[in-house]
C-alpha positions as CSV (number, residue, x, y, z in Angstrom):
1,X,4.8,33.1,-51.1
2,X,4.1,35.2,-48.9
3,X,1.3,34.4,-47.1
4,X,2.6,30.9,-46.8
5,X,6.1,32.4,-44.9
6,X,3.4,33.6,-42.1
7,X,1.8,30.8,-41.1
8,X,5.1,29.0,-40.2
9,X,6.5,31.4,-38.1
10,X,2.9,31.7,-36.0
11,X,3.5,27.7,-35.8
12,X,6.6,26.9,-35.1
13,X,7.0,29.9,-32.0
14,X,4.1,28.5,-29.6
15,X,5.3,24.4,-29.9
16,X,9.1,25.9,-28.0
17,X,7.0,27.5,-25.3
18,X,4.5,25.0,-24.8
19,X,7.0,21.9,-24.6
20,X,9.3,23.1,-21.7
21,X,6.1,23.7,-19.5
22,X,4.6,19.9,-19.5
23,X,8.1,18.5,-19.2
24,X,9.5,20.6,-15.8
25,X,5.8,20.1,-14.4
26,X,6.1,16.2,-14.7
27,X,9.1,15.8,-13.1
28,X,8.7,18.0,-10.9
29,X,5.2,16.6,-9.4
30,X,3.2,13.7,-9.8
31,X,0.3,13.7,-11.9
32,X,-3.0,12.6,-11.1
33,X,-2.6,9.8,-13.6
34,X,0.6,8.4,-11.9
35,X,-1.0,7.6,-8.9
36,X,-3.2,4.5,-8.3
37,X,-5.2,2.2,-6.1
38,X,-5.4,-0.9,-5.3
39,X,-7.7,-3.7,-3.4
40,X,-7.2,-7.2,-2.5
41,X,-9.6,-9.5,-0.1
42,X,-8.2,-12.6,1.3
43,X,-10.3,-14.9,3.6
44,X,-8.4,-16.6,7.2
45,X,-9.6,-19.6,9.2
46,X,-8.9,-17.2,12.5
47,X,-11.7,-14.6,14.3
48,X,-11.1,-10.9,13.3
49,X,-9.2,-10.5,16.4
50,X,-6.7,-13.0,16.0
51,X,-5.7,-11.1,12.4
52,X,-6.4,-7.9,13.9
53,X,-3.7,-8.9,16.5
54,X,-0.8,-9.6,13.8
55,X,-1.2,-6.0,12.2
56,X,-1.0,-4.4,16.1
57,X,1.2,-6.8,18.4
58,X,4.9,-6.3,17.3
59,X,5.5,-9.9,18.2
60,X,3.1,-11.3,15.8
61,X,4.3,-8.8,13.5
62,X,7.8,-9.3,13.5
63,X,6.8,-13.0,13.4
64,X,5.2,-13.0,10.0
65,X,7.5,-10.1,8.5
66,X,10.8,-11.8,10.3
67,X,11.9,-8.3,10.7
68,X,11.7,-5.0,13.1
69,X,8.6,-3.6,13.3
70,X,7.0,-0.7,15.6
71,X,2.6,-1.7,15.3
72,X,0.1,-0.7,17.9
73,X,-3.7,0.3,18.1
74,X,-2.8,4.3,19.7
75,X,-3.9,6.5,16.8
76,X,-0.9,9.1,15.8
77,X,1.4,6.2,17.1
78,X,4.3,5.7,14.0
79,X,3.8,2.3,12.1
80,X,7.5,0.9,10.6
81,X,7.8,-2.2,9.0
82,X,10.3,-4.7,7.5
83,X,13.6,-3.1,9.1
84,X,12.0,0.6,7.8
85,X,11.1,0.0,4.6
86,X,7.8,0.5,5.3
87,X,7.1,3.8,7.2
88,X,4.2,5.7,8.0
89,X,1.3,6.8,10.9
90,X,-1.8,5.1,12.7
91,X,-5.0,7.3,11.6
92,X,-8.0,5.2,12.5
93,X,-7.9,2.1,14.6
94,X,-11.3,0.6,15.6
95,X,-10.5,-2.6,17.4
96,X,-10.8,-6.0,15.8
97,X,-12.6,-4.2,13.0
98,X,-10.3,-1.4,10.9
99,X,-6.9,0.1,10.5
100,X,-6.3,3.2,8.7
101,X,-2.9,4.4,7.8
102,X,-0.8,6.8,6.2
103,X,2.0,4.7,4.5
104,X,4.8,5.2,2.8
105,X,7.6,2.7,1.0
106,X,11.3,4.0,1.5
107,X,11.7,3.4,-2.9
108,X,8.8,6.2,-3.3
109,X,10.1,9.3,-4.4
110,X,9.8,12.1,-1.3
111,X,6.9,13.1,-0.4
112,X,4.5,10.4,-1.5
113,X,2.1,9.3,1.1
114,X,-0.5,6.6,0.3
115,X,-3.7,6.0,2.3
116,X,-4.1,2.4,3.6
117,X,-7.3,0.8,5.0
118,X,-7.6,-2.6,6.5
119,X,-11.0,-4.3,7.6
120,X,-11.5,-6.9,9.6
121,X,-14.8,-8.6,9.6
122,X,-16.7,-12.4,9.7
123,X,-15.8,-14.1,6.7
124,X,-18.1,-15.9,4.3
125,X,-17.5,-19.4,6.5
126,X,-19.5,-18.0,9.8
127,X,-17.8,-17.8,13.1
128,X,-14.0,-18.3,13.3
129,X,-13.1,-17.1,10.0
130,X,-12.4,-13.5,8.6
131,X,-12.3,-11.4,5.4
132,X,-9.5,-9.1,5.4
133,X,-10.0,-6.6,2.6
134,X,-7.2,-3.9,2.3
135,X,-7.4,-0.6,0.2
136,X,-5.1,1.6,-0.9
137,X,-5.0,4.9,-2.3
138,X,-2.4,7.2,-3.6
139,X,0.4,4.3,-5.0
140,X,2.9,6.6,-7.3
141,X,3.0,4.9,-10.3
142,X,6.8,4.8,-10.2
143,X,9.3,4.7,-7.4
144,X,12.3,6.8,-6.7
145,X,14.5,4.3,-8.7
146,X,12.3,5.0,-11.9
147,X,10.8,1.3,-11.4
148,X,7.1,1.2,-13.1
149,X,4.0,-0.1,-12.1
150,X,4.6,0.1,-8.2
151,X,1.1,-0.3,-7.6
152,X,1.0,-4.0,-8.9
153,X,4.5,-4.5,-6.9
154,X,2.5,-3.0,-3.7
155,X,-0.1,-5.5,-4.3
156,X,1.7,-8.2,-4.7
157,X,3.7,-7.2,-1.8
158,X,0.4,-7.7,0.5
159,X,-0.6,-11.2,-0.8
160,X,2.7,-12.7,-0.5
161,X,4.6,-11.0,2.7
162,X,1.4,-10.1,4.3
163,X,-1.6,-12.4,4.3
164,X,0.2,-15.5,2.9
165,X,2.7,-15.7,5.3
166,X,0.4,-14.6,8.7
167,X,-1.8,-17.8,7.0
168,X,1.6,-20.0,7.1
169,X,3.5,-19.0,9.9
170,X,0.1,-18.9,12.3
171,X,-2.0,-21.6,10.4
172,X,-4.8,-19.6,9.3
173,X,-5.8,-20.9,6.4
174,X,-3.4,-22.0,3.0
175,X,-1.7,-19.8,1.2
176,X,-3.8,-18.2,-2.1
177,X,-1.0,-16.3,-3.4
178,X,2.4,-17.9,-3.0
């Protein structure tokens, strides 16, 4: 009897100290796990410069987004999209050719940053055309509201209110995701 009194003590004392620990550090900071990356390609009967022009002229971008925007090609300049609900930083700009950004949604909890990378180049049709390919790194799994899965709602996001709608409201190409 007494040998089996022991063991469930020695048991039962580490599982209260181990469980608090996991629990505060999850809320507390993402994991590696809850962050994600995404990557979506989408071809446009325009040249590279003409797309290139509706991520950097705010005309074109407000155009497209039919909101406020702040866009430009100075690196360090502060990128804002759809009336703030996109926020973030111009890192990398090489005309016509790549856009690197820090971006971040409003819903994300504070603090989360992703990386985003846009390139420009001649799509698979020759001259005139272009193959935008975006990636993104660093997604939080949730948002702020507790909302899963923001890295399919970010990806989604770019099909439909960015590439399908610089296709319909410029003419470059149909619309592949709408």
């Amino acid at each position: 009897a007494a040998g089996g009194d022991s063991p469930a003590p020695a048991a039962e004392q580490p599982k209260p100290a181990a469980q608090p620990k996991p629990a505060a550090v999850k809320k507390a900071v993402s994991t590696s796990s809850e962050i994600r990356s995404i990557e979506v390609s989408s071809n446009f009967a325009a040249p590279p410069k003409e797309i290139f022009d509706c991520f950097t002229i705010p005309q074109k971008c407000m155009a497209f987004t039919q909101s406020r925007c702040q866009v430009g090609t100075t690196v360090g300049e502060a990128l804002m999209l759809f009336d703030g609900a996109v926020t973030g930083k111009l890192i990398e700009c090489v005309p016509n050719e790549k856009l690197v950004y820090d971006w971040r949604q409003t819903a994300w909890c504070d603090g989360a940053v992703s990386k985003c990378t846009i390139t420009f180049e001649q799509g698979p049709d020759g001259e005139g055309t272009t193959k935008v390919t975006l990636k993104q790194s660093g997604i939080p799994y949730k948002d702020a509201h507790g909302n899963d899965d923001m890295p399919n709602v970010v990806q989604e996001g770019w099909k439909r209110n960015f590439f399908d709608r610089i296709k319909m409201v410029f003419g470059f190409g149909v619309p592949e995701f709408s």
